CSV table of C-alpha atoms in Angstrom, one decimal:
chain,number,residue,atom,x,y,z
A,1,MET,CA,-49.5,-25.4,38.1
A,2,ASP,CA,-47.2,-26.2,41.0
A,3,PRO,CA,-45.8,-22.9,42.4
A,4,ARG,CA,-42.5,-24.6,43.0
A,5,ARG,CA,-42.3,-25.2,39.2
A,6,LEU,CA,-43.0,-21.6,38.5
A,7,GLU,CA,-40.2,-20.6,40.9
A,8,SER,CA,-37.8,-23.0,39.2
A,9,GLN,CA,-38.5,-21.7,35.7
A,10,PRO,CA,-36.6,-18.7,34.4
A,11,SER,CA,-38.5,-15.5,33.9
A,12,GLN,CA,-39.3,-14.2,30.4
A,13,LYS,CA,-36.8,-11.4,31.0
A,14,SER,CA,-34.1,-13.9,32.0
A,15,ARG,CA,-34.7,-16.1,28.9
A,16,SER,CA,-34.5,-13.0,26.7
A,17,THR,CA,-31.2,-12.0,28.3
A,18,SER,CA,-29.8,-15.5,27.8
A,19,LYS,CA,-30.8,-15.5,24.1
A,20,LEU,CA,-29.1,-12.1,23.7
A,21,ILE,CA,-25.9,-13.2,25.3
A,22,ALA,CA,-25.9,-16.4,23.2
A,23,ALA,CA,-26.4,-14.3,20.0
A,24,ILE,CA,-23.6,-11.9,21.0
A,25,LEU,CA,-21.2,-14.8,21.7
A,26,SER,CA,-22.2,-16.4,18.4
A,27,LEU,CA,-21.5,-13.2,16.5
A,28,ILE,CA,-18.1,-12.8,18.2
A,29,TRP,CA,-17.2,-16.4,17.2
A,30,MET,CA,-18.3,-15.8,13.6
A,31,MET,CA,-16.2,-12.6,13.5
A,32,ALA,CA,-13.2,-14.5,14.9
A,33,ALA,CA,-13.6,-17.3,12.4
A,34,TRP,CA,-14.4,-15.3,9.3
A,35,GLY,CA,-12.5,-12.1,10.0
A,36,PRO,CA,-9.4,-13.1,8.1
A,37,CYS,CA,-11.6,-13.9,5.1
A,38,PHE,CA,-13.2,-10.4,5.1
A,39,ALA,CA,-9.9,-8.6,5.9
A,40,GLY,CA,-8.7,-8.8,2.3
A,41,GLN,CA,-12.0,-7.9,0.7
A,42,ILE,CA,-12.7,-4.5,-0.8
A,43,GLY,CA,-15.9,-2.7,0.0
A,44,GLN,CA,-18.1,-1.7,-3.0
A,45,PRO,CA,-17.7,2.1,-2.4
A,46,GLU,CA,-13.9,1.8,-2.3
A,47,ALA,CA,-13.9,-0.5,-5.4
A,48,ASP,CA,-16.1,2.1,-7.3
A,49,SER,CA,-13.8,4.9,-6.3
A,50,ALA,CA,-10.7,3.0,-7.2
A,51,ARG,CA,-12.1,2.1,-10.6
A,52,ARG,CA,-12.6,5.8,-11.4
A,53,LEU,CA,-8.9,6.5,-10.7
A,54,ILE,CA,-7.6,3.6,-12.9
A,55,PRO,CA,-7.3,5.6,-16.2
A,56,LEU,CA,-5.3,8.3,-14.5
A,57,LEU,CA,-3.2,5.7,-12.7
A,58,LEU,CA,-2.3,3.6,-15.7
A,59,ASN,CA,-1.3,6.7,-17.7
A,60,THR,CA,0.9,8.0,-14.9
A,61,ARG,CA,-1.1,11.3,-14.7
A,62,TRP,CA,0.1,11.7,-11.1
A,63,LYS,CA,-1.0,15.3,-10.4
A,64,GLU,CA,-4.5,14.7,-11.7
A,65,LEU,CA,-4.7,11.5,-9.9
A,66,ALA,CA,-3.7,13.1,-6.6
A,67,GLU,CA,-6.3,15.8,-7.1
A,68,GLU,CA,-9.0,13.3,-8.0
A,69,ALA,CA,-8.2,11.1,-5.0
A,70,THR,CA,-8.9,14.0,-2.6
A,71,ARG,CA,-12.5,14.1,-3.9
A,72,VAL,CA,-13.1,10.5,-2.9
A,73,PRO,CA,-15.9,10.3,-0.2
A,74,SER,CA,-14.5,9.6,3.2
A,75,ASP,CA,-16.8,6.6,3.6
A,76,SER,CA,-14.9,4.8,0.8
A,77,TYR,CA,-11.4,6.0,1.7
A,78,SER,CA,-9.4,3.1,3.0
A,79,GLY,CA,-6.5,0.8,2.1
A,80,VAL,CA,-6.6,0.8,-1.7
A,81,ILE,CA,-7.3,4.5,-2.1
A,82,SER,CA,-4.7,5.4,0.5
A,83,LEU,CA,-2.0,3.4,-1.4
A,84,ILE,CA,-3.0,4.8,-4.8
A,85,LYS,CA,-2.7,8.3,-3.4
A,86,ALA,CA,0.6,7.4,-1.7
A,87,HIS,CA,2.1,6.4,-5.0
A,88,ALA,CA,0.9,9.6,-6.7
A,89,TYR,CA,2.5,11.6,-3.9
A,90,LEU,CA,5.7,9.6,-4.1
A,91,ALA,CA,6.0,10.4,-7.9
A,92,LEU,CA,5.2,14.1,-7.2
A,93,ASN,CA,8.0,14.4,-4.5
A,94,ARG,CA,5.3,15.0,-1.8
A,95,ASN,CA,7.3,12.7,0.4
A,96,ASN,CA,5.9,13.4,3.9
A,97,GLU,CA,2.4,12.8,2.7
A,98,SER,CA,3.4,9.7,0.9
A,99,CYS,CA,5.2,8.3,3.9
A,100,GLU,CA,2.2,9.0,6.1
A,101,LEU,CA,-0.2,7.1,3.8
A,102,PHE,CA,2.2,4.2,3.4
A,103,ALA,CA,2.6,4.0,7.2
A,104,SER,CA,-1.1,4.2,7.8
A,105,ALA,CA,-1.8,1.4,5.3
A,106,ALA,CA,0.8,-0.8,7.1
A,107,TRP,CA,-0.6,0.1,10.6
A,108,GLN,CA,-4.2,-0.7,9.6
A,109,ASN,CA,-3.1,-3.9,7.9
A,110,TYR,CA,-4.5,-3.0,4.4
A,111,HIS,CA,-1.8,-5.0,2.6
A,112,ASP,CA,-4.1,-8.0,2.0
A,113,ARG,CA,-6.6,-5.6,0.3
A,114,TRP,CA,-3.8,-4.1,-1.8
A,115,ASP,CA,-2.6,-7.6,-2.8
A,116,GLU,CA,-6.1,-8.5,-4.0
A,117,TRP,CA,-6.7,-5.3,-5.8
A,118,THR,CA,-3.3,-5.2,-7.6
A,119,LYS,CA,-3.8,-8.8,-8.7
A,120,ARG,CA,-7.1,-7.9,-10.3
A,121,LEU,CA,-5.6,-4.8,-11.9
A,122,LEU,CA,-2.8,-6.7,-13.5
A,123,GLY,CA,-5.2,-9.4,-14.7
A,124,ASP,CA,-7.0,-6.7,-16.7
A,125,HIS,CA,-3.9,-4.8,-17.8
A,126,GLN,CA,-1.0,-7.3,-18.4
A,127,ASP,CA,0.6,-5.0,-20.9
A,128,ASN,CA,0.8,-1.9,-18.6
A,129,ALA,CA,3.9,-1.0,-16.7
A,130,VAL,CA,2.0,0.6,-13.9
A,131,ALA,CA,0.0,-2.5,-13.2
A,132,TRP,CA,3.2,-4.6,-12.9
A,133,TYR,CA,4.8,-1.9,-10.8
A,134,LEU,CA,1.9,-1.8,-8.3
A,135,ARG,CA,1.8,-5.6,-8.3
A,136,GLY,CA,5.4,-5.6,-7.3
A,137,ASP,CA,4.7,-3.1,-4.6
A,138,ALA,CA,2.0,-5.3,-3.2
A,139,LEU,CA,4.2,-8.3,-3.2
A,140,ALA,CA,7.1,-6.4,-1.5
A,141,ARG,CA,4.8,-5.2,1.3
A,142,LEU,CA,4.0,-8.9,1.9
A,143,LYS,CA,7.8,-9.5,1.9
A,144,ARG,CA,7.6,-11.8,-1.1
A,145,TRP,CA,10.8,-10.3,-2.4
A,146,LYS,CA,11.6,-12.5,-5.4
A,147,GLU,CA,8.1,-12.3,-6.8
A,148,ALA,CA,8.2,-8.5,-6.3
A,149,GLU,CA,11.5,-8.2,-8.1
A,150,LYS,CA,10.1,-10.2,-11.1
A,151,ALA,CA,7.1,-7.9,-11.2
A,152,PHE,CA,9.4,-4.9,-11.4
A,153,ASP,CA,11.4,-6.6,-14.1
A,154,GLU,CA,8.2,-6.9,-16.1
A,155,ALA,CA,7.4,-3.3,-15.6
A,156,LEU,CA,10.8,-2.3,-16.9
A,157,LYS,CA,10.5,-4.6,-19.9
A,158,ILE,CA,7.4,-2.6,-20.9
A,159,LYS,CA,8.8,0.8,-19.8
A,160,PRO,CA,12.6,0.6,-19.8
A,161,GLY,CA,14.4,3.1,-17.6
A,162,TRP,CA,11.3,4.0,-15.6
A,163,TYR,CA,12.5,5.7,-12.5
A,164,LEU,CA,9.7,4.5,-10.2
A,165,ALA,CA,10.2,0.8,-11.1
A,166,LEU,CA,14.0,1.1,-10.8
A,167,ASN,CA,13.8,2.7,-7.4
A,168,ALA,CA,11.3,0.1,-6.2
A,169,ARG,CA,13.4,-2.8,-7.5
A,170,GLY,CA,16.4,-1.3,-5.8
A,171,VAL,CA,14.6,-1.4,-2.5
A,172,VAL,CA,13.6,-5.1,-3.0
A,173,ARG,CA,17.2,-6.0,-4.0
A,174,HIS,CA,18.5,-4.3,-0.9
A,175,ALA,CA,16.0,-6.3,1.2
A,176,GLN,CA,17.5,-9.5,-0.3
A,177,GLY,CA,21.1,-8.4,0.3
A,178,ASP,CA,21.9,-7.5,-3.3
A,179,ILE,CA,23.8,-4.3,-2.4
A,180,TYR,CA,25.4,-3.8,-5.8
A,181,GLY,CA,22.1,-4.4,-7.7
A,182,ALA,CA,20.3,-2.0,-5.4
A,183,GLU,CA,22.9,0.7,-5.8
A,184,GLU,CA,22.8,0.2,-9.6
A,185,ASP,CA,19.0,0.6,-9.6
A,186,PHE,CA,19.0,3.7,-7.4
A,187,GLU,CA,21.7,5.4,-9.5
A,188,ALA,CA,19.8,4.5,-12.7
A,189,ALA,CA,16.6,6.0,-11.2
A,190,ILE,CA,18.4,9.2,-10.5
A,191,GLY,CA,19.9,9.2,-14.0
A,192,ALA,CA,16.4,8.7,-15.5
A,193,LYS,CA,14.8,11.5,-13.3
A,194,PRO,CA,17.4,13.6,-11.5
A,195,ASP,CA,14.7,15.5,-9.5
A,196,PHE,CA,13.1,12.3,-8.0
A,197,ALA,CA,13.7,12.8,-4.3
A,198,ASP,CA,13.0,9.2,-3.1
A,199,ALA,CA,15.8,7.7,-5.2
A,200,TYR,CA,18.3,9.9,-3.3
A,201,ALA,CA,16.7,8.9,0.0
A,202,SER,CA,16.9,5.3,-1.0
A,203,LEU,CA,20.6,5.6,-1.9
A,204,GLY,CA,21.3,7.5,1.3
A,205,THR,CA,19.7,4.7,3.3
A,206,LEU,CA,21.8,2.1,1.4
A,207,ASN,CA,24.9,4.1,2.1
A,208,TYR,CA,24.0,4.2,5.8
A,209,CYS,CA,23.4,0.5,5.9
A,210,THR,CA,26.7,-0.2,4.2
A,211,HIS,CA,28.6,2.4,6.3
A,212,THR,CA,29.7,4.4,3.3
A,213,ALA,CA,29.4,7.5,5.4
A,214,ASP,CA,31.0,9.9,2.9
A,215,HIS,CA,27.9,9.9,0.8
A,216,ILE,CA,25.1,9.7,3.4
A,217,LYS,CA,24.7,13.4,4.2
A,218,SER,CA,24.9,14.5,0.5
A,219,ARG,CA,22.3,11.9,-0.6
A,220,PHE,CA,19.8,13.0,2.0
A,221,GLU,CA,20.5,16.7,1.3
A,222,GLN,CA,19.8,16.0,-2.4
A,223,ALA,CA,16.5,14.3,-1.4
A,224,GLN,CA,15.5,17.3,0.7
A,225,GLN,CA,16.4,19.6,-2.2
A,226,HIS,CA,14.0,17.9,-4.6
A,227,SER,CA,11.2,17.2,-2.1
A,228,GLN,CA,8.1,19.4,-2.4
A,229,ASP,CA,7.4,19.2,1.3
A,230,LYS,CA,7.4,22.5,3.2
A,231,ASP,CA,8.7,20.6,6.3
A,232,LYS,CA,11.5,18.7,4.8
A,233,PHE,CA,11.5,14.9,5.5
């Protein structure tokens, strides 16, 4: 063989390196192209863990739910489990922990997973108020306000006067500029459960946004009074 041809051909090591680079570039392209499709999917460990929590969730057994959620293995602990636990903490007035989990889910962009999971939950439990409430929550986190409000309406048809759905619908109404409707819902939530801290915080936020300063301090003080957090929020 002509030595000049040998010199012009890439070495075996060079060819292997080129193949490796091509494979890496191909993988990066696939991740970029398919990443949005995978982002909303729920891994099997997380799906299995969430499934075990559903009976407690649908029956609003918040304390048991929060305790059971802490036993979920860390390798399956992500968006859906975080948001289930956040809602349990919200109902239990563990507001700082609830806020941390809600914020973490938003920061890590878990809302697509939550949307998918709540859609499936509602499909299996159309007659359950919690399923409608969580569906409304998922829609609200995607800023689909009108759809979220309708979901909370459905939850309240099944469970009239339910403080969690009233408070959530008030937040959605406020987001749409319905100040009077929001205030009505927050007041109704407080009337239904006078020790529910988040309803006072929601009303205080509404008062702040509408510049009704006389009530702002008292609302947040009431929220702090009912919160179970050692370091008040």
